[in-house]
mmCIF file of C-alpha atoms in Angstrom:
data_model
loop_
_atom_site.group_PDB
_atom_site.id
_atom_site.type_symbol
_atom_site.label_atom_id
_atom_site.label_comp_id
_atom_site.label_asym_id
_atom_site.label_seq_id
_atom_site.Cartn_x
_atom_site.Cartn_y
_atom_site.Cartn_z
ATOM 1 C CA MET B 159 12.884 8.698 -47.385
ATOM 2 C CA GLN B 160 14.971 5.810 -45.844
ATOM 3 C CA ARG B 161 16.899 8.418 -43.805
ATOM 4 C CA LEU B 162 13.588 9.712 -42.306
ATOM 5 C CA TRP B 163 12.742 6.087 -41.198
ATOM 6 C CA VAL B 164 16.048 5.731 -39.580
ATOM 7 C CA VAL B 165 15.687 9.026 -37.729
ATOM 8 C CA LEU B 166 12.146 7.946 -36.591
ATOM 9 C CA LEU B 167 13.309 4.546 -35.450
ATOM 10 C CA LEU B 168 16.218 5.975 -33.473
ATOM 11 C CA GLY B 169 13.886 8.450 -31.865
ATOM 12 C CA LEU B 170 11.537 5.640 -30.863
ATOM 13 C CA ALA B 171 14.368 3.586 -29.511
ATOM 14 C CA ALA B 172 15.474 6.529 -27.376
ATOM 15 C CA CYS B 173 11.970 7.035 -25.928
ATOM 16 C CA SER B 174 11.612 3.351 -25.019
ATOM 17 C CA SER B 175 15.055 3.162 -23.376
ATOM 18 C CA GLY B 176 13.662 5.094 -20.400
ATOM 19 C CA GLY B 177 12.932 1.816 -18.537
ATOM 20 C CA THR B 178 16.446 1.651 -17.113
ATOM 21 C CA GLU B 179 16.096 5.010 -15.585
ATOM 22 C CA THR B 180 13.016 4.026 -13.389
ATOM 23 C CA SER B 181 15.036 1.461 -11.570
ATOM 24 C CA ALA B 182 16.914 4.310 -9.955
ATOM 25 C CA GLU B 183 13.637 6.184 -8.970
ATOM 26 C CA ALA B 184 12.044 5.694 -5.563
ATOM 27 C CA PRO B 185 9.374 2.967 -5.240
ATOM 28 C CA ALA B 186 5.813 4.058 -6.031
ATOM 29 C CA THR B 187 4.787 2.559 -2.822
ATOM 30 C CA ASP B 188 6.782 3.489 0.265
ATOM 31 C CA LEU B 189 4.779 2.983 3.534
ATOM 32 C CA VAL B 190 5.378 3.092 7.372
ATOM 33 C CA ILE B 191 3.195 0.675 9.243
ATOM 34 C CA GLU B 192 2.714 1.409 12.927
ATOM 35 C CA PHE B 193 0.917 -1.430 14.855
ATOM 36 C CA VAL B 194 -0.299 -1.263 18.472
ATOM 37 C CA PRO B 195 -1.078 -4.820 19.667
ATOM 38 C CA ALA B 196 -3.004 -3.924 22.780
ATOM 39 C CA GLU B 197 -4.144 -0.838 24.832
ATOM 40 C CA GLY B 198 -1.163 0.765 26.345
ATOM 41 C CA ALA B 199 1.370 -1.360 24.440
ATOM 42 C CA ALA B 200 4.308 0.065 22.696
ATOM 43 C CA PRO B 201 3.869 0.633 19.017
ATOM 44 C CA GLN B 202 5.761 -1.730 16.531
ATOM 45 C CA ARG B 203 7.050 0.035 13.396
ATOM 46 C CA THR B 204 8.073 -1.380 10.067
ATOM 47 C CA THR B 205 8.416 -0.082 6.468
ATOM 48 C CA LEU B 206 7.184 -1.589 3.295
ATOM 49 C CA THR B 207 8.081 -0.722 -0.294
ATOM 50 C CA CYS B 208 6.540 -2.170 -3.421
ATOM 51 C CA GLU B 209 7.580 -2.205 -7.025
ATOM 52 C CA PRO B 210 10.075 -3.596 -6.019
ATOM 53 C CA ALA B 211 9.022 -5.341 -2.717
ATOM 54 C CA GLY B 212 11.246 -4.517 0.211
ATOM 55 C CA GLY B 213 11.665 -2.424 3.311
ATOM 56 C CA GLY B 214 11.801 -3.843 6.793
ATOM 57 C CA HIS B 215 8.473 -5.795 6.345
ATOM 58 C CA PRO B 216 8.916 -9.537 7.168
ATOM 59 C CA ASP B 217 6.847 -10.644 4.196
ATOM 60 C CA ALA B 218 7.177 -7.676 1.729
ATOM 61 C CA GLU B 219 6.207 -9.837 -1.256
ATOM 62 C CA GLN B 220 2.945 -10.992 0.133
ATOM 63 C CA ALA B 221 2.097 -7.602 1.730
ATOM 64 C CA CYS B 222 2.572 -5.901 -1.685
ATOM 65 C CA ALA B 223 0.474 -8.486 -3.373
ATOM 66 C CA ASP B 224 -2.329 -8.014 -0.791
ATOM 67 C CA LEU B 225 -2.196 -4.215 -1.326
ATOM 68 C CA MET B 226 -2.185 -4.373 -5.075
ATOM 69 C CA ARG B 227 -5.332 -6.633 -5.233
ATOM 70 C CA SER B 228 -7.541 -3.809 -3.920
ATOM 71 C CA ALA B 229 -8.539 -0.984 -6.165
ATOM 72 C CA ASN B 230 -8.241 1.582 -3.379
ATOM 73 C CA PRO B 231 -7.134 0.092 0.014
ATOM 74 C CA PHE B 232 -6.909 3.602 1.528
ATOM 75 C CA ALA B 233 -10.506 4.533 0.864
ATOM 76 C CA PRO B 234 -12.253 5.879 3.870
ATOM 77 C CA LEU B 235 -15.288 4.020 5.204
ATOM 78 C CA PRO B 236 -18.485 5.549 3.942
ATOM 79 C CA ALA B 237 -19.951 7.995 6.460
ATOM 80 C CA ASP B 238 -23.432 6.203 6.171
ATOM 81 C CA ALA B 239 -22.026 2.740 6.548
ATOM 82 C CA ILE B 240 -24.108 0.465 8.759
ATOM 83 C CA CYS B 241 -21.677 -1.626 10.859
ATOM 84 C CA THR B 242 -22.327 -4.540 13.196
ATOM 85 C CA GLN B 243 -21.389 -3.732 16.737
ATOM 86 C CA VAL B 244 -18.905 -6.566 17.127
ATOM 87 C CA PHE B 245 -15.592 -5.826 18.907
ATOM 88 C CA GLY B 246 -12.724 -7.460 17.149
ATOM 89 C CA GLY B 247 -9.948 -6.494 19.622
ATOM 90 C CA PRO B 248 -7.877 -3.520 20.898
ATOM 91 C CA GLN B 249 -5.403 -3.651 18.051
ATOM 92 C CA ARG B 250 -4.755 -0.322 16.121
ATOM 93 C CA ALA B 251 -2.620 0.441 13.190
ATOM 94 C CA THR B 252 -1.543 3.463 11.120
ATOM 95 C CA VAL B 253 -0.422 3.161 7.537
ATOM 96 C CA SER B 254 1.012 6.166 5.964
ATOM 97 C CA GLY B 255 3.465 7.266 3.202
ATOM 98 C CA THR B 256 3.051 6.904 -0.587
ATOM 99 C CA TYR B 257 0.868 4.421 -2.395
ATOM 100 C CA ARG B 258 1.224 4.159 -6.175
ATOM 101 C CA GLY B 259 2.707 7.672 -6.141
ATOM 102 C CA GLU B 260 0.074 9.299 -4.113
ATOM 103 C CA PRO B 261 0.314 10.387 -0.385
ATOM 104 C CA VAL B 262 -1.773 8.271 1.927
ATOM 105 C CA ARG B 263 -2.715 7.834 5.567
ATOM 106 C CA ILE B 264 -5.217 5.628 7.177
ATOM 107 C CA GLU B 265 -5.910 4.742 10.804
ATOM 108 C CA LEU B 266 -7.305 1.185 11.329
ATOM 109 C CA SER B 267 -8.859 -0.497 14.243
ATOM 110 C CA ARG B 268 -11.143 -3.522 14.929
ATOM 111 C CA THR B 269 -13.756 -1.777 16.990
ATOM 112 C CA ASP B 270 -16.741 -2.862 14.832
ATOM 113 C CA GLY B 271 -17.670 -4.969 11.808
ATOM 114 C CA CYS B 272 -16.846 -2.425 9.193
ATOM 115 C CA ARG B 273 -13.443 -1.714 10.648
ATOM 116 C CA ILE B 274 -12.741 -5.453 11.015
ATOM 117 C CA VAL B 275 -13.432 -5.927 7.366
ATOM 118 C CA GLN B 276 -11.180 -2.895 6.518
ATOM 119 C CA TRP B 277 -8.433 -4.244 8.702
ATOM 120 C CA ASP B 278 -8.705 -7.680 7.133
ATOM 121 C CA SER B 279 -8.391 -6.109 3.566
ATOM 122 C CA PHE B 280 -4.870 -5.058 4.313
ATOM 123 C CA GLY B 281 -4.028 -8.775 4.589
ATOM 124 C CA ALA B 282 -0.228 -9.410 5.190
ATOM 125 C CA VAL B 283 0.499 -5.581 5.271
ATOM 126 C CA LEU B 284 -0.433 -5.806 9.036
ATOM 127 C CA PRO B 285 0.997 -8.290 11.480
ATOM 128 C CA PRO B 286 -1.021 -11.422 12.282
ATOM 129 C CA LEU B 287 -3.311 -11.278 15.483
ATOM 130 C CA GLY B 288 -2.806 -13.350 18.411
#
């Protein structure tokens, strides 16, 4: 009986030791952010990885924190959304890649109230305006 417990404990230990292998895996979030600051301006590109935070993003830690606080930052706007007709600026951005292991792509703008809120929800992922 004691031998059976030893075998079971060794088996459990082997299963739980998989944590060291995950550090060699690709990050669960690996994004390319393309930002266009004004109409006709050249796009600016950066990368962002989370878990662990990194890439070329100037504030990867904060950007990852801002992304992770949202349940689904890449959800499209509802087709029946009623949006204020407030123009927030000509800025555009595309965020694409992998988020929490799933492929994602979203195009962002500031052309109305709904899109401004959507833009703002990305926080430090996008460059500051102005």
